[in-house]
Structures are given as C-alpha cells and as structure tokens.
C-alpha cells in the first residue's frame, strides 16, 4: 500500500509543476541559479559576507543580501566578523572599519548621496567585493544591484560599478481611493487597507517597499490626484504614518495628494482662497501636524482646476498663488509641492493640446523653490503615442517633473502585453532644442540642462491586490522599467527588458531573446491596432475600454473622439499647423518646423499635426487610407506573431506564467481585431474606399461594434 502512495506522489511531483509561479515575488525571486558553471563561479567568489552598521536601513539591506545569496547560491552563505578571502563587504565608506585605508576618492566623488560603488579589490591581500557609498540607502541600492547581477547571471569578476540616480525624486503615484477602488487600476483594489491601518500592517507593505527600493524608487504618493480631503484628517494621518514607518528603512518617503478645498471640507473654514490668512494658517497647522507624525513626509501632489477638481482659480487666484501657499507651509520641513500641469477646460475654445502650455508658460520662474511642475509626457493624456509635451523646455526657470502612466489606461488596460519602456524612452530622448540641439526631455527633467537643484519623475502605478501585483505578468515589467529609467534614463529598453526577463522568467538565452523580441515590438503593435499614424483619443467613453471613434455630441467636446480625429469625406487628422490650431508654434522652431511640414513630419505623428486627404500619398506609395488599413492589420498580425512566439515557450518556462500570459494574449488578439475592425469600418464611412483586397474583411458590422456596452468595465 505504502509503495502505491509513494508511486502516486512521485508521479504527481514529476507531472505537475508544484513550484508554479504566481508572480507574487516579482523580480526578486532569488531561486537557485540553474547554470552549474555560473553557480560554481559565484560560489567560489562569495564565501561569506560582512555588512557594517545597524541602522534600520542597514538591517534590511543585510536581510536582503542574506536572503538573496542563500537563495541564489542554494546554501547558507555565512555572515563573518573578520575579513577572509572571497567575501563581500558592504558599508558606508565614511563609517567603515574595513575600508578606512582604501582610497576610493575617485569613485566616491562621482556619486550622489544615494549612489553606490561595487568593486573588486584586495584588502590585506584578500580578494573582496565591496559595496559602498555615502549613505545607508546607497548601500541598500548597491546590494540590490549586486543581487541583480547575480540574478541575471552577469560576470562579477573584476567588477567595478559606480552608479547614482540621475533624478532626485523617483515616485510612484497611486490613484488609489480611500474606499480601495483604484482610478484606472486594472489589478484589483488598492493595496492600502485603510480600514485596518494603523494596527494591522499587511506583510505586503514591506514587500512593496522592497520591490520599489530594488529599482531605486524613493517616494510614493499614496492617494488619487482626484483627491479626498479625508486623508488629511488626524484619523487618516495616523494610518499614513504607519505606512511611512514600514517604508522608511527602504528609503521611501510618503507623499499625499492635497485636495485644495480641504480647509472647507475638513477644516470648517468658509473659503480655501490661497491668499486668505486663515486658509494659509490652516495649511501650516496641517503641515505641522503631518510632520509631527511623519518627520520625513515628502510633500503634496496637487491636481487643481482640472477635470472638476477645486483650485485657486475658484477664487480668482493663479496656480502660482495655490502652489506657493502650500510650498511655504512645507518649506521649513524640506517638503515639496508637485503641482500638476494637466489642465484644460472645455469652455475655452482652444485646442486642448495647447491649453496646459498656455496656462503654465507665463508662470515660469514665479513658483517657490520647493515647487515642481508635474507634466504628463504628452500634451493630451497618456495616449499610445503622443509627441512630447511642449512645456518641456519652455519653463527653464521652473523644475519640471515627468509624469508617465504605468497603468495601461489607454494601452489595453489589464489584458494587453505592452512593454512601455520604448514609450518612456521615446519621450525622454526627444530633443526639445530649448537650448540648441541635444536639449532632450531627459536633461530637462533631471535638472541638468538648467541646473535645477530638485528634479523628479512620477509613474502612475499599476499595482493592486491581484496576487501578482499588476494583473498582467508583463505589467510588472512596466513598473520595473519605470524605476530603472528613473534611476538612469540612459539605459535602453532592450537592457531593461533583458534584466527583467532574466529575473522574472528565465536565464536561458534563447528564451530571453524570444521574450525580448515580443516585448520590444509590443508597443508598436498596440499603436498599430489602436491609434496608428498619429491618431489619438478614439477609445470608449468614460471607461476608456475598447475602440469608439464614433463618440460625439457629449457635454464636453474635448472628451469626444471626433474632436481628435476630425474625419470627414475630405480626409482625416487634426490640423495643428498654422492653418489649424497652430499647436506646433508651442515647440521650439527646429521642432515646429518638422512637425508643421507635412513632408518632414514623422509619419507616426502625421495625423496628430495634419488633416490630410484620404488619397494623400504616403512614403510607401500607398494612399493614406490604404496606409491606415495596413497599420491596423499589421497591428493584429503583430499580436498573432507574439502568440506564436509565446506558444513556442510551452514547457520551457514556468507553467503558471505560461498559461496566465497565454490566456491574456488570446484576449489581446480578440481585442486587437475589435479595435482594427471597428476603426477601419468607422473611418471607411468617410473615406468611402474599399479595404485593400488582400486584407481579410471584418466579420461584424459597424453597428455591432457601436452597440457594445460595458457598464462594469474596471478602473473607473
Ligand atoms: C486621475 C485622465 C484619466 C483620469 C485621470 C486624469 C488625470 O483624464 O482618464 O482618470 O484622473 O487623466 O490625470 O488627472
């Protein structure tokens, strides 16, 4: 009988993947290295470790190193109390007992307070790898980087790495509400369990902090920019403080969104006028209260006078008045105000793409020193492709922060595999020409172009209560890529993808290159099946799910689709040249000249800037109508190709990861076809031209698509 049981369990063990990966461990899995040669080489170079210091940050760094080494090398790697051959020594240089006679001035001079140095050296004729820097957080970042090298099976012989973050504030923005819904969140509910805080500390908070610290994120805005004043009540601030306590050792500060009308809503004042003395005092008292509870509180993020949010303009005041009032209250504590430039008003009869620039450019240089203006990457709203926002370069006397969206509101939400690093890079690498060639967006936001002492970048989070944090496994890659680019915007999309795949899925070279090929083309596929050639904002009403280029006649023009694509029997596209809205004039002349010329404008932005006839001849020789069709069809073909590549990974990667992505890819394919057919059929009503013969014809009618309804689409 016993033998039968044994046989049964053995068969079960062999045939089922009992170690299936549910995604919770993200890229910090620390599973034993599979390649024997690499494992042996690491084991011979890492025979023990010393981490100097005992601050809370050093303690978590130590814990991470221990966990990482033991897991990756598959055995206990000992903590030592004296130097031996082939060990790791980590510690802050100025406080280190072991490094005091080692001259590192050349490397240390290069790094900032958060930077690190990882170097193979000899101490007392012993080979050691040192991980050092100027602060405890630098050591933590260095340890995470070292573990990343092991996780990606990199060579650590004669290692010499000197690294510092290029941008100072590297933040996630959670659009999380106090009732735990998440605006534009597609991975379940908010991970902040406000009701049980501060007494119940979910272990996930620590894992959240670890994950963020591992990619250098040093701040988190806990609440939605469509803000709720309640988070500023004492009752909630205690909860915020409890989260701050968990995050602090990981170098992460908490920030909150400040609802501009809070003095009225929770302070019983009659006004929130930023020039009113009582209002100013209310904010000062509130800030004092916050810092008593959270001494390292980061500051406020504010969405004001935008999409119905209250702001200084309700009182005839300006963004400067509003931001400076808050900044004055925060200044004694070193806190900052991140004031969003995402403003537009349907009552203003001006191209929405121009409004933010029009409102903010004149305010350049008028903000207090601790104010950053947070600008979305493009002038509309996180579309699959937008040209860079014209404010970049236009406000040299004000630190501008980047706001990217990691959550995929407009790029397939929770079900499409779209790797966003290429989108982020496209914007960061764009040349604004604000100070001549080479004035890239990246140099503006990292503060180097104008020598600003503060700089920042924010990513709207895609994290929720789903077991794998981000709903889609590849959503993790976007969180990861955001952090890595925030640290170093010179990294390539390719390098970042490779790191993530190796840590999350497999170190097998063939598998890595297949998955990388999928990731690197995924954003372009998505642009093709959703909004090719510069089309934008043609998605479903309100929930933004699926295609709906037919949206018109709503209470706000600038929330319809027809406002943006302007298709008619003559042609399609938004004329933003001098004959149209002249949005091109907001760019520096070198850029404006390119965008406004129909010949020079890159085709990927063509219909963003130009209204062109259906028979307009494209570079390919096809007509514009044909080109639109081919782009939509190519997008779908791209997803089919992705599925083929993914299928070839069956039984080569973890089963649960494989199946999870496989099912989602099937949804993506269905939805890509839906986008293609709905858009092509709709635009055909204007072009009145046939879909090219060689392309398969849509199965369903336009009416069918126009009558689809999704009252419970997620993320609203
Ligand atoms: C938080 C878009 C989104 C809104 C979001 C807004 C913003 O309009 O659809 O959900 O609100 O941007 O960034 O403030």
XYZ file of C-alpha atoms and ligand atoms in Angstrom:
730
model
C 0.000 0.000 0.000
C 2.768 2.412 1.009
C 4.504 1.767 -2.318
C 1.336 2.719 -4.165
C 1.191 6.032 -2.303
C 4.831 6.702 -2.994
C 4.335 5.987 -6.665
C 1.269 8.236 -6.743
C 3.087 11.171 -5.134
C 6.163 10.710 -7.271
C 4.040 10.758 -10.424
C 2.226 13.859 -9.164
C 5.534 15.537 -8.364
C 7.010 14.802 -11.758
C 3.933 15.644 -13.792
C 2.819 18.785 -12.042
C 4.789 21.881 -11.652
C 4.378 22.196 -7.910
C 6.656 25.211 -7.822
C 4.398 27.148 -10.133
C 5.000 30.835 -10.054
C 2.050 33.001 -9.059
C 4.018 36.215 -9.621
C 3.964 37.480 -6.038
C 7.752 37.512 -5.746
C 8.045 39.830 -8.736
C 11.652 40.127 -9.951
C 13.030 39.308 -6.505
C 12.680 35.547 -6.677
C 16.215 34.524 -5.677
C 15.708 30.948 -6.882
C 18.846 28.856 -7.019
C 20.937 29.585 -10.120
C 20.413 26.816 -12.651
C 23.611 27.112 -14.701
C 26.147 24.979 -12.851
C 29.202 26.784 -14.239
C 27.891 30.164 -13.230
C 26.792 28.861 -9.850
C 30.244 27.392 -9.203
C 31.932 30.595 -10.253
C 29.768 32.664 -7.882
C 30.187 30.178 -5.057
C 33.948 30.414 -5.368
C 33.830 34.209 -5.237
C 31.290 34.561 -2.431
C 32.194 32.579 0.622
C 30.794 34.929 3.201
C 29.738 38.497 3.837
C 30.050 41.392 6.210
C 27.551 44.248 6.340
C 28.697 47.083 8.584
C 26.283 49.200 10.621
C 22.989 48.607 12.341
C 20.579 51.344 11.264
C 17.103 50.183 10.183
C 18.167 50.606 6.547
C 21.357 48.621 7.023
C 19.384 45.899 8.782
C 17.012 45.490 5.850
C 19.947 45.625 3.434
C 21.590 42.829 5.396
C 18.386 40.827 5.414
C 18.109 41.219 1.644
C 21.704 40.230 0.986
C 21.340 37.173 3.163
C 18.080 36.134 1.568
C 19.402 36.792 -1.936
C 22.688 34.952 -1.521
C 21.231 31.962 0.272
C 18.536 31.599 -2.349
C 20.622 32.190 -5.441
C 23.586 30.111 -4.345
C 21.357 27.443 -2.831
C 23.136 27.252 0.506
C 23.706 29.319 3.601
C 26.361 31.942 2.971
C 27.782 32.952 6.305
C 27.919 36.331 7.949
C 31.540 36.885 9.053
C 33.197 39.028 11.668
C 36.572 39.321 10.004
C 37.949 39.579 6.501
C 38.550 36.358 4.607
C 39.371 35.626 1.018
C 36.449 35.901 -1.457
C 33.817 37.654 0.550
C 31.534 40.672 0.238
C 31.948 43.706 2.453
C 29.184 46.296 2.470
C 29.017 49.515 4.429
C 29.005 53.293 4.301
C 32.524 54.344 3.365
C 32.965 57.105 5.933
C 31.903 54.788 8.767
C 33.564 51.617 7.596
C 36.113 49.867 9.709
C 37.327 47.705 6.832
C 37.521 50.326 4.108
C 39.230 53.068 6.042
C 42.601 52.532 4.378
C 41.194 52.048 0.903
C 41.333 55.038 -1.375
C 38.036 55.340 -3.251
C 38.018 59.086 -3.701
C 37.803 58.891 -7.493
C 34.667 56.771 -7.418
C 33.086 58.465 -4.438
C 33.434 61.890 -5.947
C 31.217 60.708 -8.803
C 28.294 59.518 -6.724
C 25.479 61.360 -5.000
C 24.248 60.589 -1.543
C 22.066 57.768 -2.880
C 24.714 56.311 -5.199
C 26.913 53.263 -4.732
C 30.212 51.720 -5.719
C 30.647 47.982 -6.262
C 34.244 46.989 -6.753
C 36.570 44.010 -6.581
C 39.590 44.965 -4.511
C 42.249 43.413 -2.321
C 42.318 44.079 1.393
C 45.249 42.576 3.297
C 45.937 40.502 0.175
C 42.415 39.030 0.307
C 40.042 39.298 -2.659
C 36.853 41.025 -1.664
C 33.924 42.667 -3.385
C 32.990 45.898 -1.684
C 29.602 47.573 -1.843
C 29.912 51.067 -0.517
C 28.559 54.587 -0.782
C 27.798 57.686 1.215
C 24.568 56.688 2.930
C 22.748 53.658 4.263
C 20.286 53.926 1.386
C 23.199 53.892 -1.058
C 24.298 50.587 0.485
C 20.789 49.184 0.171
C 20.673 50.199 -3.511
C 24.143 48.735 -4.038
C 23.112 45.422 -2.505
C 20.014 45.265 -4.678
C 22.164 45.987 -7.713
C 24.672 43.328 -6.786
C 21.875 40.792 -6.364
C 20.518 41.844 -9.760
C 23.902 40.983 -11.277
C 23.703 37.515 -9.781
C 20.062 37.096 -10.747
C 20.896 37.950 -14.347
C 23.949 35.659 -14.283
C 26.308 38.557 -15.046
C 30.039 38.396 -14.732
C 31.208 39.644 -11.337
C 34.944 39.100 -11.849
C 36.921 42.346 -11.500
C 33.708 44.186 -11.010
C 33.787 47.987 -10.962
C 30.460 49.787 -10.950
C 29.853 53.391 -9.957
C 26.213 54.394 -10.077
C 23.983 57.267 -8.963
C 20.393 58.141 -9.736
C 20.100 60.855 -12.357
C 16.797 62.147 -10.979
C 16.254 63.035 -7.319
C 12.574 62.306 -6.706
C 11.569 58.959 -8.201
C 7.970 58.418 -7.309
C 5.019 56.169 -7.833
C 1.686 57.957 -7.986
C -1.139 55.774 -6.747
C -4.549 56.803 -7.979
C -5.961 54.902 -5.000
C -9.142 55.990 -3.282
C -9.895 55.649 0.415
C -12.655 53.130 -0.369
C -9.928 50.999 -2.005
C -11.075 51.425 -5.581
C -8.283 52.470 -7.921
C -8.871 55.003 -10.674
C -7.580 53.415 -13.884
C -6.437 50.436 -11.850
C -6.727 47.042 -13.503
C -5.165 44.808 -10.873
C -7.917 44.624 -8.301
C -8.296 47.020 -5.415
C -5.909 49.285 -3.569
C -3.248 47.523 -1.535
C -3.697 50.147 1.206
C -6.088 48.597 3.657
C -7.107 51.901 5.236
C -9.751 50.381 7.444
C -7.332 48.078 9.241
C -4.476 50.567 9.407
C -2.667 51.583 11.573
C -2.992 48.471 13.742
C -2.816 45.858 11.052
C 0.304 46.003 8.928
C -0.045 43.732 5.946
C 3.218 41.921 5.102
C 2.634 43.132 1.564
C 3.603 46.677 2.586
C 7.127 45.535 3.275
C 7.283 43.580 0.030
C 6.035 46.675 -1.772
C 8.854 48.693 -0.216
C 11.454 46.039 -1.089
C 10.328 45.904 -4.688
C 10.428 49.657 -5.063
C 13.770 50.044 -3.330
C 15.215 47.343 -5.568
C 14.653 49.643 -8.562
C 15.510 52.860 -6.775
C 12.033 54.317 -6.270
C 12.275 56.642 -3.271
C 8.791 58.033 -2.854
C 5.154 57.113 -3.122
C 2.070 59.261 -3.366
C -0.489 57.081 -1.636
C -3.701 58.683 -2.847
C -5.543 59.652 -6.011
C -4.973 63.068 -7.572
C -8.750 63.280 -7.724
C -8.297 63.811 -4.046
C -10.283 63.164 -0.920
C -9.637 65.615 1.916
C -10.263 62.885 4.478
C -6.754 61.536 4.137
C -5.599 64.758 5.786
C -7.666 64.180 8.939
C -5.806 63.060 12.051
C -7.624 59.736 11.901
C -6.083 59.007 8.493
C -2.730 60.648 9.049
C -2.046 58.076 11.756
C -2.637 55.397 9.139
C -0.346 57.177 6.699
C 2.319 57.351 9.421
C 2.084 53.584 9.917
C 2.818 53.043 6.221
C 5.651 55.585 6.340
C 7.217 53.592 9.184
C 7.283 50.459 7.045
C 8.700 52.262 4.016
C 11.313 54.387 5.807
C 14.063 51.764 6.125
C 13.755 51.216 2.378
C 14.487 54.859 1.620
C 10.899 55.545 0.577
C 9.072 58.690 1.641
C 5.331 59.065 1.616
C 3.514 61.918 -0.085
C -0.177 62.735 -0.189
C -2.494 64.409 -2.629
C -3.843 67.637 -1.177
C -7.419 68.486 -2.037
C -7.436 72.214 -2.482
C -10.784 72.633 -0.759
C -9.673 70.672 2.331
C -9.796 73.773 4.589
C -13.533 73.937 3.882
C -14.269 70.220 3.840
C -12.387 69.144 6.932
C -11.340 72.472 8.438
C -14.759 74.155 8.678
C -13.466 77.306 7.008
C -15.685 79.253 4.656
C -13.097 79.508 1.912
C -9.998 77.833 0.500
C -8.684 81.055 -1.057
C -4.893 80.703 -1.024
C -4.414 84.368 -0.139
C -6.725 84.228 2.864
C -4.747 84.347 6.147
C -6.920 81.794 7.895
C -6.529 79.378 4.989
C -2.755 79.795 4.971
C -2.653 79.183 8.695
C -4.854 76.115 8.337
C -2.396 74.561 5.886
C 0.553 75.494 8.099
C -1.079 73.812 11.074
C -1.920 70.790 8.967
C 1.647 70.516 7.759
C 2.951 70.832 11.355
C 0.605 68.045 12.375
C 1.782 65.844 9.498
C 5.472 66.312 10.281
C 4.906 65.516 13.950
C 3.597 62.150 12.846
C 5.841 61.653 9.807
C 9.109 63.564 10.229
C 10.290 62.691 6.720
C 6.989 63.348 4.943
C 7.747 64.126 1.280
C 5.093 66.693 0.422
C 1.941 67.219 -1.610
C 0.846 66.367 -5.133
C -1.945 68.605 -6.385
C -4.411 68.431 -9.243
C -6.094 71.803 -9.235
C -8.660 73.359 -11.534
C -8.613 70.351 -13.772
C -11.465 67.979 -14.607
C -13.635 69.424 -11.850
C -11.041 69.457 -9.064
C -11.083 72.614 -6.943
C -8.174 75.025 -7.134
C -7.025 78.600 -6.700
C -8.880 79.736 -9.813
C -12.141 79.167 -7.937
C -11.109 82.297 -6.028
C -9.721 84.273 -8.950
C -6.167 83.286 -7.970
C -3.473 81.587 -10.024
C -1.638 78.279 -9.928
C 1.312 80.228 -8.519
C -0.779 81.502 -5.584
C -2.024 77.998 -4.849
C 1.272 76.176 -5.161
C 3.263 78.782 -3.272
C 0.872 78.801 -0.333
C 1.381 75.053 0.153
C 5.092 75.323 -0.557
C 5.507 77.957 2.142
C 3.925 75.651 4.697
C 6.161 72.727 3.661
C 9.394 74.623 3.258
C 10.603 74.603 6.892
C 10.466 70.805 6.791
C 12.069 70.327 3.388
C 8.822 69.121 1.791
C 7.911 69.768 -1.826
C 4.804 70.597 -3.816
C 4.278 68.749 -7.073
C 1.719 70.829 -8.920
C 0.237 69.208 -11.998
C 0.151 70.948 -15.357
C -2.631 68.649 -16.593
C -5.217 71.391 -17.040
C -7.736 72.005 -19.787
C -11.207 73.410 -19.944
C -13.914 72.641 -22.459
C -15.242 76.184 -22.063
C -12.036 77.538 -23.529
C -12.354 77.361 -27.276
C -8.769 76.387 -27.864
C -7.182 73.094 -28.901
C -6.924 71.034 -25.724
C -3.336 70.146 -26.672
C -2.381 73.829 -26.268
C -4.074 74.683 -23.008
C -1.592 73.432 -20.460
C 1.270 75.321 -22.142
C -0.840 78.470 -22.463
C -1.665 78.411 -18.790
C 1.721 77.459 -17.353
C 4.370 79.014 -19.559
C 3.620 82.569 -18.375
C 4.111 81.383 -14.789
C 7.709 80.301 -15.323
C 10.028 81.468 -12.558
C 7.205 82.542 -10.238
C 7.000 79.438 -8.099
C 8.788 78.993 -4.776
C 11.955 76.919 -4.768
C 10.274 73.776 -3.430
C 7.648 73.582 -6.174
C 7.933 71.217 -9.128
C 5.503 71.339 -12.021
C 4.457 67.813 -12.931
C 3.887 67.469 -16.677
C 2.470 64.440 -18.491
C 4.710 63.060 -21.221
C 2.427 64.314 -23.984
C 0.033 67.237 -24.379
C -3.213 65.212 -24.310
C -3.345 62.251 -21.978
C -1.079 59.185 -21.972
C -2.129 58.071 -25.450
C -0.398 55.067 -27.081
C 1.715 57.625 -28.921
C 1.990 61.366 -28.402
C 4.674 63.855 -29.309
C 6.448 65.205 -26.210
C 4.685 67.896 -24.193
C 5.634 71.392 -25.444
C 6.134 72.609 -21.865
C 9.377 70.617 -21.725
C 11.984 73.246 -22.446
C 9.504 76.103 -22.235
C 9.855 76.780 -18.497
C 13.612 76.990 -17.922
C 13.242 78.709 -14.543
C 10.998 76.062 -13.029
C 11.858 72.439 -12.270
C 9.572 70.290 -14.402
C 8.769 66.742 -13.339
C 7.791 63.975 -15.723
C 4.512 62.132 -15.232
C 4.328 58.797 -17.032
C 1.451 56.373 -16.759
C 2.499 52.839 -15.864
C -1.072 51.634 -15.583
C -2.316 50.981 -19.120
C -5.413 53.154 -19.228
C -5.090 53.674 -22.972
C -2.884 50.719 -23.888
C -5.074 47.703 -23.369
C -5.683 48.148 -19.636
C -5.206 44.878 -17.736
C -5.108 42.413 -20.579
C -2.647 43.585 -23.233
C 1.031 42.790 -23.223
C 2.537 46.192 -23.943
C 6.058 46.899 -22.727
C 6.225 50.607 -22.024
C 9.955 51.312 -21.860
C 10.040 52.252 -25.585
C 7.229 54.753 -24.975
C 9.042 56.256 -21.978
C 12.329 56.389 -23.869
C 10.778 57.947 -26.955
C 9.703 60.886 -24.840
C 12.860 61.131 -22.702
C 15.092 61.050 -25.773
C 13.084 63.682 -27.683
C 15.082 66.782 -28.474
C 13.264 69.974 -27.479
C 16.019 72.227 -28.896
C 15.288 74.580 -25.994
C 18.983 75.313 -25.596
C 20.108 74.120 -29.004
C 20.477 70.547 -30.245
C 20.770 67.915 -27.538
C 18.301 69.605 -25.144
C 16.469 66.367 -24.548
C 13.428 65.971 -22.352
C 15.567 63.736 -20.131
C 18.039 66.550 -19.497
C 15.199 68.889 -18.643
C 13.610 66.647 -16.096
C 16.855 65.504 -14.498
C 17.612 69.177 -13.907
C 20.970 69.097 -15.695
C 20.042 71.411 -18.579
C 19.067 74.316 -16.340
C 20.997 73.340 -13.226
C 17.986 72.857 -11.008
C 18.664 71.534 -7.548
C 15.478 69.459 -7.447
C 14.285 67.065 -10.115
C 11.577 64.448 -10.302
C 9.772 61.755 -12.226
C 6.486 60.057 -11.381
C 4.789 56.954 -12.711
C 1.075 56.350 -12.227
C 1.086 52.964 -10.557
C -0.378 49.750 -11.959
C -0.321 47.956 -8.599
C -3.354 46.365 -6.968
C -4.489 43.471 -4.827
C -4.073 40.847 -7.564
C -1.745 38.116 -6.358
C 0.859 39.105 -8.957
C 0.504 42.816 -8.065
C -0.127 44.138 -11.579
C -2.801 41.854 -13.039
C -0.773 41.063 -16.146
C 2.632 39.475 -15.554
C 4.122 41.893 -18.076
C 2.665 44.803 -16.117
C 5.459 44.041 -13.666
C 7.947 44.792 -16.429
C 6.468 48.278 -16.785
C 6.758 49.002 -13.063
C 10.323 47.689 -13.240
C 11.183 49.695 -16.361
C 9.830 52.884 -14.861
C 12.060 52.504 -11.806
C 15.154 51.623 -13.795
C 14.694 54.588 -16.153
C 14.016 56.907 -13.239
C 17.398 55.827 -11.910
C 19.174 56.020 -15.252
C 17.382 57.289 -18.331
C 20.350 56.255 -20.464
C 19.514 52.575 -20.056
C 17.992 51.099 -23.185
C 14.588 49.423 -23.417
C 16.435 46.318 -24.535
C 18.749 46.174 -21.486
C 15.879 46.729 -19.084
C 13.729 44.064 -20.728
C 16.608 41.624 -20.571
C 17.183 42.239 -16.857
C 13.526 41.820 -16.084
C 13.102 38.626 -18.105
C 16.172 37.043 -16.550
C 14.985 37.829 -13.042
C 11.315 37.061 -13.594
C 11.058 34.305 -16.177
C 14.268 32.632 -17.292
C 18.007 32.998 -17.746
C 18.056 30.733 -20.784
C 19.466 32.806 -23.651
C 17.063 31.537 -26.265
C 14.042 32.136 -24.066
C 15.329 35.574 -23.123
C 15.751 36.597 -26.738
C 12.292 35.333 -27.719
C 10.532 37.143 -24.891
C 12.570 40.257 -25.511
C 11.556 40.285 -29.156
C 7.907 40.167 -28.066
C 8.352 42.965 -25.554
C 10.283 45.311 -27.796
C 7.712 45.274 -30.574
C 4.641 45.201 -28.345
C 4.124 48.946 -28.022
C 4.331 49.460 -31.779
C 1.867 46.607 -32.346
C -0.504 48.292 -29.918
C -0.154 51.701 -31.597
C -0.881 49.996 -34.906
C -4.077 48.248 -33.859
C -5.315 51.202 -31.802
C -4.122 54.596 -32.991
C -1.708 54.455 -35.945
C -0.155 57.422 -37.746
C -0.838 59.963 -35.000
C -4.497 59.179 -34.349
C -5.419 59.625 -30.700
C -8.207 59.652 -28.135
C -10.616 57.389 -30.004
C -11.316 54.983 -27.144
C -14.507 54.093 -25.288
C -16.355 56.793 -23.426
C -15.511 57.236 -19.744
C -14.137 53.756 -19.032
C -11.760 54.182 -21.986
C -12.078 50.476 -22.783
C -12.016 49.440 -26.429
C -12.417 51.484 -29.607
C -15.081 54.150 -30.057
C -14.025 56.644 -32.750
C -17.719 57.483 -33.190
C -18.073 59.226 -29.801
C -19.590 62.676 -30.380
C -22.232 65.081 -29.060
C -21.290 64.799 -25.399
C -21.410 67.526 -22.776
C -17.695 68.146 -23.329
C -16.293 68.325 -26.848
C -12.804 67.563 -25.650
C -13.917 64.200 -24.298
C -15.299 63.042 -27.642
C -13.370 61.148 -30.306
C -14.493 63.214 -33.278
C -12.816 66.252 -31.682
C -9.482 64.492 -32.179
C -9.649 62.562 -35.442
C -11.745 65.085 -37.403
C -12.520 62.535 -40.105
C -14.772 63.760 -42.906
C -15.236 62.918 -46.540
C -12.191 65.012 -47.419
C -9.774 63.339 -45.088
C -8.656 62.748 -41.516
C -6.421 64.242 -38.809
C -6.147 67.308 -36.582
C -4.586 70.294 -38.306
C -2.315 71.702 -35.641
C -0.224 73.741 -38.086
C -0.598 77.473 -38.707
C -3.681 76.796 -40.850
C -5.289 74.998 -37.911
C -4.868 75.300 -34.145
C -1.172 76.158 -34.545
C -0.173 73.955 -31.611
C 3.103 73.437 -33.490
C 4.075 77.003 -32.597
C 4.432 75.942 -28.953
C 7.528 73.920 -29.866
C 10.955 75.445 -30.439
C 11.451 76.487 -34.094
C 13.571 73.468 -35.086
C 10.872 71.095 -33.836
C 7.955 73.233 -35.013
C 9.416 73.282 -38.495
C 9.498 69.487 -38.630
C 6.063 68.914 -37.141
C 4.402 71.563 -39.285
C 5.824 70.312 -42.557
C 3.731 67.517 -43.976
C 6.826 66.163 -45.750
C 9.139 66.265 -42.738
C 6.704 65.291 -40.021
C 7.484 61.710 -38.935
C 4.618 59.559 -40.174
C 3.951 58.274 -36.679
C 2.763 61.807 -35.765
C 1.207 62.693 -39.113
C -2.459 62.824 -38.141
C -1.639 64.413 -34.798
C -0.496 67.522 -36.656
C -2.118 67.359 -40.096
C -5.522 66.900 -41.654
C -4.869 65.093 -44.927
C -6.945 63.815 -47.833
C -7.699 60.115 -47.988
C -5.677 59.870 -51.203
C -2.633 61.620 -49.785
C 0.460 59.693 -50.991
C 2.458 58.203 -48.153
C 6.187 57.404 -48.247
C 5.312 53.793 -49.012
C 3.491 54.852 -52.190
C 0.154 53.816 -50.676
C -2.684 56.250 -50.155
C -3.342 57.474 -46.631
C -6.492 55.352 -46.499
C -4.609 52.217 -47.522
C -1.808 53.012 -45.109
C -4.259 53.353 -42.223
C -5.756 49.977 -43.144
C -2.359 48.300 -43.346
C -1.288 49.691 -39.986
C -4.419 48.361 -38.305
C -3.961 44.963 -39.944
C -0.238 44.867 -39.145
C -1.045 45.515 -35.502
C -3.215 42.412 -35.406
C -0.594 40.390 -37.292
C 1.912 41.528 -34.672
C -0.193 40.051 -31.886
C -0.575 36.803 -33.824
C 3.195 36.666 -34.189
C 3.574 37.264 -30.445
C 1.237 34.367 -29.730
C 3.294 32.127 -31.998
C 6.472 33.022 -30.172
C 4.806 32.599 -26.791
C 3.436 29.183 -27.820
C 6.983 28.046 -28.519
C 7.770 28.586 -24.822
C 5.310 25.946 -23.616
C 7.006 23.567 -21.158
C 10.143 25.706 -21.325
C 9.074 28.244 -18.736
C 7.000 28.016 -15.581
C 3.578 26.596 -16.379
C 1.564 29.109 -14.432
C 3.404 32.026 -16.037
C 2.947 30.419 -19.436
C -0.779 29.801 -19.070
C -1.510 33.151 -17.483
C 0.091 35.050 -20.364
C -1.307 32.685 -22.978
C -4.898 33.362 -21.874
C -4.295 37.093 -21.772
C -2.737 37.048 -25.243
C -5.877 35.421 -26.551
C -7.905 38.285 -25.100
C -5.435 40.743 -26.591
C -5.837 39.212 -30.029
C -9.635 39.392 -29.813
C -9.439 42.994 -28.707
C -6.852 43.938 -31.330
C -9.216 42.583 -34.009
C -12.044 44.509 -32.367
C -10.009 47.746 -32.487
C -8.963 47.109 -36.078
C -12.367 46.246 -37.443
C -14.311 48.889 -35.536
C -11.897 51.648 -36.551
C -11.472 50.618 -40.167
C -15.242 50.226 -40.644
C -15.922 53.549 -38.980
C -13.307 55.515 -40.937
C -14.473 53.810 -44.112
C -17.821 55.592 -43.756
C -15.864 58.778 -44.531
C -13.155 57.501 -46.872
C -15.693 55.605 -48.946
C -12.882 53.440 -50.222
C -12.536 49.666 -50.095
C -10.336 47.834 -47.648
C -7.406 46.638 -49.818
C -8.240 43.335 -51.474
C -5.535 41.233 -49.893
C -6.746 42.060 -46.347
C -9.413 39.876 -44.754
C -12.727 41.643 -44.285
C -14.253 42.371 -40.870
C -16.698 39.725 -39.754
C -19.030 42.040 -37.881
C -20.781 45.241 -38.874
C -20.002 48.727 -37.628
C -23.417 48.791 -35.954
C -22.483 45.741 -33.973
C -19.416 47.488 -32.570
C -21.225 50.735 -31.942
C -23.827 48.954 -29.857
C -21.432 47.238 -27.475
C -21.765 48.395 -23.868
C -19.537 47.920 -20.867
C -21.243 49.312 -17.801
C -18.887 47.456 -15.466
C -15.549 47.947 -17.177
C -12.876 48.180 -14.491
C -10.850 51.161 -13.437
C -13.413 53.945 -13.357
C -6.961 60.846 -12.142
C -7.352 61.222 -17.366
C -7.914 60.000 -16.705
C -8.462 60.342 -15.329
C -7.334 60.955 -14.512
C -6.840 62.193 -15.250
C -5.665 62.838 -14.539
O -8.367 62.118 -17.676
O -8.890 59.430 -17.501
O -8.929 59.161 -14.734
O -7.770 61.285 -13.222
O -6.409 61.826 -16.529
O -4.550 62.526 -14.907
O -5.869 63.638 -13.641
